[in-house]
Each structure stands twice: as structure tokens, then as C-alpha cells.
Amino acid sequence: MRWIDKTRMSLLMMLRRGRADHRLTAELQFHLEQQIAENLAAGMSAEEARHAALRTFGNPALLRDQSRAHWRWNRIETLWQDTRFAARQIRRAPGFAITAILTLALGIGANTAIFTLIHALLLSSLPVTDPGSLVRLALDFHQNNRSRNAPLSLPMMDLLRRHAHSFTGIFGWSVYDFVLKDDGVAHGRRGAVVTGNAFAVLGLHPAAGRLLQPADDQPGGGPDGWAAVISYRLWIEQYHGDASVIGRHVTVTDHGVIIVGVAPPGFEGTLVGEKPDLYLPVEFSAALNNNEKDLHEGMAAWLTPFARLSPGVSRARAQAEVTTLLPGFLKSTLPPAVLQLPQVRRLTLDVDPGRTGWSNLRLEYTQPLLLLQGMVGVVLLICCANLSGLLLARASARQQEFAIRAALGAARSRLMRQLFVESLLLALPGALLGIGLAWLAGPFLVHGLRNAQTAATLSTRPDLAVLAITAGSACLCALLFGMAPAWTASRTNLEAVLRSGSRRARGSAAGRRVFVPLQVALSLTLVVVAALLATTVIRLRTENSGFRTQNVIFYYADFGRLQQQGVDLLPLYRRIQLRMEEQPGVQSASVVSILPLYGWFDEGRFTTAPHALHATTLNADTNEISAHYFATVGSKILAGRGLRNDDGDQNSCILSQRAANLFFPRDSPLGQMLHQVRHDREHGVTTVRDCQIVGIVEDTKYDTVEEGLQPIVYYPITRQSHLEGLFLAIHARSLDAARAAYHTTLHELAPTTPETDPATFSQLFSDSIAREQLLSALSGFFAALALLLSGIGIYGLLAWSVTQRTTEIGVRMALGATRARVFLLVLRQTAVLLAVGIAAGGVGAFFAARAVRSFLYQVQAENPLVFAGAALALVLIALIAASEPARLAVTIDPMEALRTE
């Protein structure tokens, strides 16, 4: 019988080689095996029987030609068989399948959610003709983050059009908020002003009517007046796709315009996330602000410029050309005194890729999103390592199955393919569930962005590109976590496994012992990064910004219509302030031009010399306020007094402590004169405003919490201020009292003015650290997920180890080993894995902490307490995960274990 079994096994191995060599169909193989069996019965040896059977069926080359037509179908049939078999195997272990699918869903879902946001903000191409040839032009002062990516002025854009030969067209773009009034109904609409050639350079075609042309971008508009193009979305929602809207006269911010066309569907502007509903020429903005001279001759840079490269011109060549032309442009557009400023002398004009458009959110969130994408990539690796360990345990339990299949002729590639199919069947539902999780998480991610208005327009729905990346991630995951089990299965020792007859062969545990330290190392890296970012948020929240954040609320005062009607707004603001302070529960009220912590500043140049022409000037931020402002926001006046609401105080000003030290380092600033100057091409250095210093106030942070303290000059609000765009500040016992005071006062003193949404100081404070909070929250979630997966991995390895070592543990206990000794025996294995993982993870965490140093605030990247705390967290998770397998080990009955063996 042994000789027969040996011969049959040898025959099956030869049949397998014959099938691989000649690609015989299943039917031909069946008849060939029958003929070989008959030859064996006639007394032939195995090799003679095989060659005789082949001679009976004909030339092997002929058999190969006959079977080639059926080969593809057989491969499909074999794959279908593997899929059915894999489904049965997964169905037999529902607990394992659910664990694997949920693990993958969390890993793939996190990656999909972050990549969806990255795709929407950074990677999605504009729906225009040849987006790859679009570039964006941006001034860079190379000074600080506040000055980077500055826009261009219209005069500089005109110079570029005339002298730069690397571009077929240059156009400018800027966003505006308009009030669209049609048939007596007014709605606030997001819009854009663009140069007349913008749509032509983009290569767009209208959905109806026509698009803006250079003839429309003239003072006063085109021949028929101001022309406007509406978005396809507005055309469908408000006008129901009616073509008669072309030629319709409407009112945009109190100016009559005519709708000349509809933008193509899918086009939402070149500034990502803005989604304008109205497109008007740049000259329309001059009509709105009554500053046509400043638009064409001034230094104001407010247009985001784009250009299209000429055919055959590379971006590097265009960059070289504009770099050469820049000094001449600056000399032609800036006064000589401005050209000597250090930041202007460092100025460069960058030619950046414009395929994806541009967004202010991109400048702020590119690095954080890439960091988060790296973190979720690490989480996905931990998921794959976890599943690899679980599948290795399953593979070791199926060694007898693999040995029998190999003995029956299954090639190693067939065994590996079988396990890869099982891995893929686990990965695909995990990917589908992950897409659902990403869909649900998308709005929460967008809500965490600082600019809520812009972020709300970002699409968080996974599109075809995101779905393709997710499908690729699922296949990659199946390959990663299925590789080790497949390789182990293909290396099964046939003779050893079949001789033992055990259904729980031990197999090699080396692979499983590698995956657990890998999970620990990756988890430690994530936990350290999350702890550093969380510490940063704590430091920012406890930072003294110079303001009170509780029960302070701001309302935007939109009195532009009253100003156009000739109403003197300065007395109106003073009456509103006094009336609000009389309301129940209100402690103080004021008016301010620029909100604190709003990410916006107005910079000016100052000198203390009486003759400013040759004086040294210094920079400082400016703001305009009314009386009681510092009492309202909780800032302390250190010396002197505050401002008063009377005309006699219109030439007074208050300095922050840092501004006082900057302008008067040796003398007391109280009573001194300060002169704000500007550089004009026609008149040189001229004085803009003189003021006498009447007070010193504590330093406050106006841009963001993490910025350094800036010098600030506070002016009183006068009739020369931009009164139509100020904020009402209210400090009350509660926010409800503040809201009631605003509504009551507005209805009494300005009943025709529309109410605006409030902004609480606490919300402004949270928005100013939104990026850091988003990073901290998501990194904390990913770190917690990594700890959970590491705990599952440790538990799975130890539980498998205890099962495999049941006999050994039983023998030890039969020979006198105590339960405590057995318990420590199991924990010792955990300690070894932890030590290796923490040692490797410490090195990775060190470099990861240095990589995120730019996101930290008053936190050392190499903080030993953070590293120690992260390691302690991993140790606790490991002890919790190891406690249950250790408890099971000490409950093993020695006699039962020996009897089973």
C-alpha cells in the first residue's frame, strides 16, 4: 500500500507538471489520467505509463494547440471556483470575517475621507480646455506667512501682457459678495470680477448666450451697459433653465446689469471652493467702490492672476522670463521709496502650476492634509499587519488542507492565488464600508476647516477618481496582508504534515512575531505625534491673547444703503453704541473696524519725525475703534486713557505696548505725535494721518493666536473711515442678552437695515486655531485606532500561541509549574514583543516629531515626557490585551492537555 501511495503521489506530481507544461484542458486531463491508470494496471512504471498515455492521445504539441482555445475559459472557471471556495471558507468563520472587514473599513475609510478632501482642495483639475498649460502668477515677499502669495495689481498685469511672450493670455480673478435683485426680490450671492479675456483664455463655451469679452471690461461697461454671466447652478435653481433669461435686466448691488450668458455646467471658477453665481468685469468693481483711478494707477494688489503658457513653452522658461522682467515692472509701478524697502527688494514673481486653480485654504491646509494622509497611511499599514497576523494563524490551522491539495497536484501558485482571492473577498466589502464611512465623515472634516463659508462649498462626495483610488487601496491591502499567509501556505511541508495527521500543526510563528512589533512601532509613532499636537492645542487655548472670550459678540453693520441715501453714519454709530449700552444685561458696547483673531490685518508705515520726507519709517498694524472698545473686549489700558466718542478726539490714537516700545524706545509716548505715511509715485512720501498718543494698551493678538505679538496703532472712528463696513461689539452678562440688545437697538435706530449673523468671540478664538484643532482631533483619533489595532494584534497572537502551546503548558503544570509562573510565561512573550516594538517605534517617533515641528507651538519636538507617556499607553494596552490569553493559559487542565496530545 505504501508503494502504491508513493506511486500515486509521484504520478500526481508529474500530472501537475504536465498540466503546467502543456496547458491541457480539464476534460483532456481527465481522459489522460484514465489512460495512465490503465497503463499502470498493465504493469508499467509511472514514467512509462505517462509517456504511453501521451502517445495514445497523440503529439503533446498537438494537444497543446487543441487546448489553447479553452485555456482562457478554464482560467476564468478556475478563478470562479477559487472565489466560491474562498467565500465558503470566510462563511465558516464569521467572527474573523467581521473583524477583518471592520478593521479594513476603518483603515480604508480614514484614507478615503482624507484623500477626498485632498482631491477636492489640491488635485481636482479645473474643467477648462487644456488645464495643464494653466499657471498662476504670485508675488512672494519671502518674509513671513502673512506676505506670501500676494496678488497682482491691474497695472502690473497690463505690463505682463505687453512684455511677457511666454503666455498666450493673462487674466485676473477676484471674488466679491453681491446683492442680486430680480423682480423686487434681493438675495446675497457670491460672485467674481474677472478681466474681460478670462473666459477666452480658459477656453470655455457658454451653456447659453455668450461669456464676458474684453469689450465688456471698460469703464461704464460695454455698449449695452454692464454685462453679467450667471453660473449654470443659478440658472437651473432660480431661472429653471429658461433661455429667456439672456438679455434680462437685473440689479447687482444697486447697479443695473444685463445677463448676457450662462457659464458652462461644472465650471465653478478658478478659486477653489468659492463657487461664484455671478461673473462681472473688473471695471464693475471700480464702479462699486468709486476708485477707477486707483484701479488703473494705484498700487493695490487684489487680483489673483492666471495665465496660459504658449505652445512649447515650459513653466521653467516662463519663470526665467518673468524673473528677468520683474525689476522693470516694479520700477514702473512702485515709487522709488517703496523699491528700497527690504521686503520689496526680496520680492519674486513665481509661476506656479494652475491646473487645479487656487484657494486660500490650500495655502493653510496643504501641509496639514498631507500630514494627515501620511498618518492614515500608517493606520492602514497597521490594519494590514494586524490582518496578516490573523491570516497567518488561520493558515497554520489549515496546513493539513494545503498539504492534501498540494499532494493532489495543486501548484504553489494555485495555493497562493487561493489565499489572495480570500484576502480580496475581505478587502472589497471593507472598501465599500470604508467609502460609506468616508461619506459620513466628509462633512465633519470640512466643518473643521477655518473658513466655514469656503469650506462649505467643497465637495466631500467621493467621485470616480476617489473611488478608483479606494479600489486600488483595497487591492493593495489584499496583496499586503495576504502575502505572508499565501507564502506560508505555498511552503507547507507535505511529508511532515501528512505524517502527523494533525489539524493544528504548529507551523512557523516568526511571521506573526514580526507583525506585532511592527504594529507597536507604528502605533508609538502615531501616539507621539498626536500627543505633541494635542499639547499644542492646550498651549494655544491657555495662551493669553489679550482679550476676554466669554459673552462677547460681534455683528457686522451693513449700512451701505443708508450711506448712499446720504445718512451721516458716524452719529448713527454713536447712537447705536449708547442705546445698546442702555439695554438690560449689557455691560459695554463699542464699534471696531477689524475683528480680533479674524486672520485679517491692515498695515501702515509710521514715523515720529515731524518731517516725513527723509524720515525712517516703521511698520505697524492699524485698527479703528470707538469708545469703550477695550472694556468690551477685556484689554487693559496700561497708561493714559481710552478714546472718547466726540469730534475733539478724532486726532488722538492709542498704541499697544509693543508699538510704544517700537516707536519710543527711550521716551514716554504719551502726548507725543505719530505720523502715518505712504509712498506715492507722484508726490513721494506723504503724510496720511497725524495723531497724538493718549494711551497705551496691553498687547493683543489680532491675526492668529500662534502669531507673535505685533505693534498696533488704534485710531478713533471718524467720518473718513469706511463706515459702511464696521462691526458692533457687545459684552453682556449672557450671549442671549447681547443678541436681544442688538435686535432691539437695530429695530429702533435702523429698522430698514437687514440683520446679520453674529460672531461670538469664543468662536473667533476657536476658528483662529481651527487648523491645530483639526490636526489634534484627527491625529488623536488615528492614534487611538492604532492602539486598538495593536491591542487586537497582541491579543490574537497570544491567544494563538496559548492554543498552540497547550500541551507544553500542560506538561509544565504537571511537572509543578505554578499558575503565577505560567501567567508570567505568557506575559514574558508580550514583554519581548513590546520591547522590540517600542525600541523601533522610538526611532521612528523621533524623526516623525521633528517632521511636524512646524505645527507645534511652545512644545519641544523631542519632549521626553511625551515619548514616555506614549510608551506607557502602549504598555497598558498590551497588558490589557495579554491578560485574557494569560488567564486562559492558567486555566488549562494538565491531564486534559496530555490526553489530547
PDB file of C-alpha atoms in Angstrom, residues 407-540:
ATOM      1  CA  ALA A 407      -0.415  16.208  -2.772  1.00  0.00           C
ATOM      2  CA  LEU A 408      -3.325  16.107  -5.217  1.00  0.00           C
ATOM      3  CA  GLY A 409      -1.390  18.267  -7.652  1.00  0.00           C
ATOM      4  CA  ALA A 410      -2.160  21.861  -6.647  1.00  0.00           C
ATOM      5  CA  ALA A 411       0.742  24.081  -7.626  1.00  0.00           C
ATOM      6  CA  ARG A 412       2.201  26.615  -5.208  1.00  0.00           C
ATOM      7  CA  SER A 413       0.853  29.409  -7.363  1.00  0.00           C
ATOM      8  CA  ARG A 414      -2.640  27.877  -7.075  1.00  0.00           C
ATOM      9  CA  LEU A 415      -2.437  27.817  -3.268  1.00  0.00           C
ATOM     10  CA  MET A 416      -1.159  31.378  -3.155  1.00  0.00           C
ATOM     11  CA  ARG A 417      -3.859  32.507  -5.562  1.00  0.00           C
ATOM     12  CA  GLN A 418      -6.494  30.873  -3.394  1.00  0.00           C
ATOM     13  CA  LEU A 419      -5.419  32.855  -0.338  1.00  0.00           C
ATOM     14  CA  PHE A 420      -5.124  36.067  -2.355  1.00  0.00           C
ATOM     15  CA  VAL A 421      -8.710  35.569  -3.516  1.00  0.00           C
ATOM     16  CA  GLU A 422      -9.795  35.150   0.110  1.00  0.00           C
ATOM     17  CA  SER A 423      -7.931  38.336   1.017  1.00  0.00           C
ATOM     18  CA  LEU A 424      -9.607  40.188  -1.838  1.00  0.00           C
ATOM     19  CA  LEU A 425     -13.048  38.980  -0.749  1.00  0.00           C
ATOM     20  CA  LEU A 426     -12.333  40.505   2.659  1.00  0.00           C
ATOM     21  CA  ALA A 427     -10.880  43.719   1.235  1.00  0.00           C
ATOM     22  CA  LEU A 428     -13.715  44.556  -1.162  1.00  0.00           C
ATOM     23  CA  PRO A 429     -16.549  44.733   1.411  1.00  0.00           C
ATOM     24  CA  GLY A 430     -14.139  46.542   3.713  1.00  0.00           C
ATOM     25  CA  ALA A 431     -13.552  49.105   0.954  1.00  0.00           C
ATOM     26  CA  LEU A 432     -17.284  49.519   0.315  1.00  0.00           C
ATOM     27  CA  LEU A 433     -17.943  50.052   4.005  1.00  0.00           C
ATOM     28  CA  GLY A 434     -14.965  52.390   4.150  1.00  0.00           C
ATOM     29  CA  ILE A 435     -16.454  54.528   1.356  1.00  0.00           C
ATOM     30  CA  GLY A 436     -19.638  54.812   3.384  1.00  0.00           C
ATOM     31  CA  LEU A 437     -17.676  55.866   6.462  1.00  0.00           C
ATOM     32  CA  ALA A 438     -15.747  58.412   4.382  1.00  0.00           C
ATOM     33  CA  TRP A 439     -19.023  59.788   3.027  1.00  0.00           C
ATOM     34  CA  LEU A 440     -20.309  60.265   6.582  1.00  0.00           C
ATOM     35  CA  ALA A 441     -17.027  61.725   7.857  1.00  0.00           C
ATOM     36  CA  GLY A 442     -16.640  64.224   4.993  1.00  0.00           C
ATOM     37  CA  PRO A 443     -18.924  66.980   6.410  1.00  0.00           C
ATOM     38  CA  PHE A 444     -17.231  66.736   9.809  1.00  0.00           C
ATOM     39  CA  LEU A 445     -13.815  67.162   8.205  1.00  0.00           C
ATOM     40  CA  VAL A 446     -14.974  70.174   6.217  1.00  0.00           C
ATOM     41  CA  HIS A 447     -16.593  71.653   9.316  1.00  0.00           C
ATOM     42  CA  GLY A 448     -13.195  71.576  10.988  1.00  0.00           C
ATOM     43  CA  LEU A 449     -11.701  73.921   8.387  1.00  0.00           C
ATOM     44  CA  ARG A 450     -11.287  77.524   9.435  1.00  0.00           C
ATOM     45  CA  ASN A 451     -13.039  79.243   6.545  1.00  0.00           C
ATOM     46  CA  ALA A 452     -16.528  77.832   7.013  1.00  0.00           C
ATOM     47  CA  GLN A 453     -18.046  79.708   4.058  1.00  0.00           C
ATOM     48  CA  THR A 454     -15.442  78.463   1.595  1.00  0.00           C
ATOM     49  CA  ALA A 455     -15.185  75.010   3.147  1.00  0.00           C
ATOM     50  CA  ALA A 456     -18.948  74.519   2.868  1.00  0.00           C
ATOM     51  CA  THR A 457     -18.627  74.658  -0.918  1.00  0.00           C
ATOM     52  CA  LEU A 458     -16.047  71.851  -1.095  1.00  0.00           C
ATOM     53  CA  SER A 459     -17.393  68.553  -2.340  1.00  0.00           C
ATOM     54  CA  THR A 460     -16.850  65.699   0.104  1.00  0.00           C
ATOM     55  CA  ARG A 461     -18.568  63.090  -2.009  1.00  0.00           C
ATOM     56  CA  PRO A 462     -16.115  60.522  -3.375  1.00  0.00           C
ATOM     57  CA  ASP A 463     -16.050  60.862  -7.175  1.00  0.00           C
ATOM     58  CA  LEU A 464     -14.741  58.423  -9.771  1.00  0.00           C
ATOM     59  CA  ALA A 465     -11.110  59.355  -9.112  1.00  0.00           C
ATOM     60  CA  VAL A 466     -11.524  58.809  -5.373  1.00  0.00           C
ATOM     61  CA  LEU A 467     -13.388  55.548  -5.942  1.00  0.00           C
ATOM     62  CA  ALA A 468     -10.603  54.360  -8.235  1.00  0.00           C
ATOM     63  CA  ILE A 469      -8.006  55.168  -5.574  1.00  0.00           C
ATOM     64  CA  THR A 470     -10.120  53.375  -2.973  1.00  0.00           C
ATOM     65  CA  ALA A 471     -10.421  50.285  -5.187  1.00  0.00           C
ATOM     66  CA  GLY A 472      -6.674  50.350  -5.714  1.00  0.00           C
ATOM     67  CA  SER A 473      -6.157  50.656  -1.954  1.00  0.00           C
ATOM     68  CA  ALA A 474      -8.382  47.625  -1.390  1.00  0.00           C
ATOM     69  CA  CYS A 475      -6.384  45.546  -3.883  1.00  0.00           C
ATOM     70  CA  LEU A 476      -3.114  46.744  -2.380  1.00  0.00           C
ATOM     71  CA  CYS A 477      -4.349  45.857   1.106  1.00  0.00           C
ATOM     72  CA  ALA A 478      -5.351  42.386  -0.099  1.00  0.00           C
ATOM     73  CA  LEU A 479      -1.882  41.943  -1.548  1.00  0.00           C
ATOM     74  CA  LEU A 480      -0.141  43.228   1.591  1.00  0.00           C
ATOM     75  CA  PHE A 481      -1.984  41.309   4.274  1.00  0.00           C
ATOM     76  CA  GLY A 482      -2.408  38.213   2.084  1.00  0.00           C
ATOM     77  CA  MET A 483       1.215  37.936   1.023  1.00  0.00           C
ATOM     78  CA  ALA A 484       2.640  36.381   4.186  1.00  0.00           C
ATOM     79  CA  PRO A 485      -0.156  33.773   4.627  1.00  0.00           C
ATOM     80  CA  ALA A 486       0.000  32.873   0.931  1.00  0.00           C
ATOM     81  CA  TRP A 487       3.757  32.409   1.054  1.00  0.00           C
ATOM     82  CA  THR A 488       3.471  30.307   4.222  1.00  0.00           C
ATOM     83  CA  ALA A 489       0.805  28.110   2.634  1.00  0.00           C
ATOM     84  CA  SER A 490       2.899  27.582  -0.503  1.00  0.00           C
ATOM     85  CA  ARG A 491       5.868  26.426   1.631  1.00  0.00           C
ATOM     86  CA  THR A 492       3.915  23.740   3.516  1.00  0.00           C
ATOM     87  CA  ASN A 493       5.999  20.633   4.291  1.00  0.00           C
ATOM     88  CA  LEU A 494       3.929  17.908   2.610  1.00  0.00           C
ATOM     89  CA  GLU A 495       5.548  14.896   4.212  1.00  0.00           C
ATOM     90  CA  ALA A 496       5.658  16.310   7.747  1.00  0.00           C
ATOM     91  CA  VAL A 497       2.073  17.498   7.768  1.00  0.00           C
ATOM     92  CA  LEU A 498       0.558  14.357   6.191  1.00  0.00           C
ATOM     93  CA  ARG A 499       2.547  12.089   8.502  1.00  0.00           C
ATOM     94  CA  SER A 500       1.445  13.999  11.617  1.00  0.00           C
ATOM     95  CA  GLY A 501      -2.230  13.998  10.618  1.00  0.00           C
ATOM     96  CA  SER A 502      -2.795  16.928  12.970  1.00  0.00           C
ATOM     97  CA  ARG A 503      -5.348  19.577  12.123  1.00  0.00           C
ATOM     98  CA  ARG A 504      -3.436  22.092  14.265  1.00  0.00           C
ATOM     99  CA  ALA A 505       0.075  21.875  13.007  1.00  0.00           C
ATOM    100  CA  ARG A 506       2.351  24.359  14.662  1.00  0.00           C
ATOM    101  CA  GLY A 507       3.985  25.941  11.673  1.00  0.00           C
ATOM    102  CA  SER A 508       6.373  28.851  11.966  1.00  0.00           C
ATOM    103  CA  ALA A 509       5.396  31.755  14.271  1.00  0.00           C
ATOM    104  CA  ALA A 510       8.201  34.017  13.055  1.00  0.00           C
ATOM    105  CA  GLY A 511       5.913  35.966  10.749  1.00  0.00           C
ATOM    106  CA  ARG A 512       3.356  36.601  13.456  1.00  0.00           C
ATOM    107  CA  ARG A 513       6.075  37.716  15.845  1.00  0.00           C
ATOM    108  CA  VAL A 514       7.240  40.269  13.312  1.00  0.00           C
ATOM    109  CA  PHE A 515       3.850  41.835  12.681  1.00  0.00           C
ATOM    110  CA  VAL A 516       3.083  42.619  16.317  1.00  0.00           C
ATOM    111  CA  PRO A 517       6.276  44.661  16.940  1.00  0.00           C
ATOM    112  CA  LEU A 518       5.630  46.395  13.631  1.00  0.00           C
ATOM    113  CA  GLN A 519       2.176  47.445  14.840  1.00  0.00           C
ATOM    114  CA  VAL A 520       3.608  48.596  18.156  1.00  0.00           C
ATOM    115  CA  ALA A 521       6.313  50.668  16.425  1.00  0.00           C
ATOM    116  CA  LEU A 522       3.868  52.347  14.052  1.00  0.00           C
ATOM    117  CA  SER A 523       1.382  52.953  16.863  1.00  0.00           C
ATOM    118  CA  LEU A 524       4.043  54.566  19.043  1.00  0.00           C
ATOM    119  CA  THR A 525       4.901  56.951  16.209  1.00  0.00           C
ATOM    120  CA  LEU A 526       1.272  57.984  15.805  1.00  0.00           C
ATOM    121  CA  VAL A 527       0.721  58.380  19.532  1.00  0.00           C
ATOM    122  CA  VAL A 528       3.780  60.612  19.911  1.00  0.00           C
ATOM    123  CA  VAL A 529       2.685  62.858  17.036  1.00  0.00           C
ATOM    124  CA  ALA A 530      -0.878  63.011  18.384  1.00  0.00           C
ATOM    125  CA  ALA A 531       0.374  63.862  21.879  1.00  0.00           C
ATOM    126  CA  LEU A 532       2.570  66.683  20.550  1.00  0.00           C
ATOM    127  CA  LEU A 533      -0.300  68.169  18.536  1.00  0.00           C
ATOM    128  CA  ALA A 534      -2.687  67.841  21.491  1.00  0.00           C
ATOM    129  CA  THR A 535      -0.183  69.636  23.718  1.00  0.00           C
ATOM    130  CA  THR A 536      -0.002  72.400  21.117  1.00  0.00           C
ATOM    131  CA  VAL A 537      -3.770  72.901  21.232  1.00  0.00           C
ATOM    132  CA  ILE A 538      -3.697  73.004  25.033  1.00  0.00           C
ATOM    133  CA  ARG A 539      -0.968  75.657  24.937  1.00  0.00           C
ATOM    134  CA  LEU A 540      -2.918  77.707  22.399  1.00  0.00           C
TER     135      LEU A 540
END
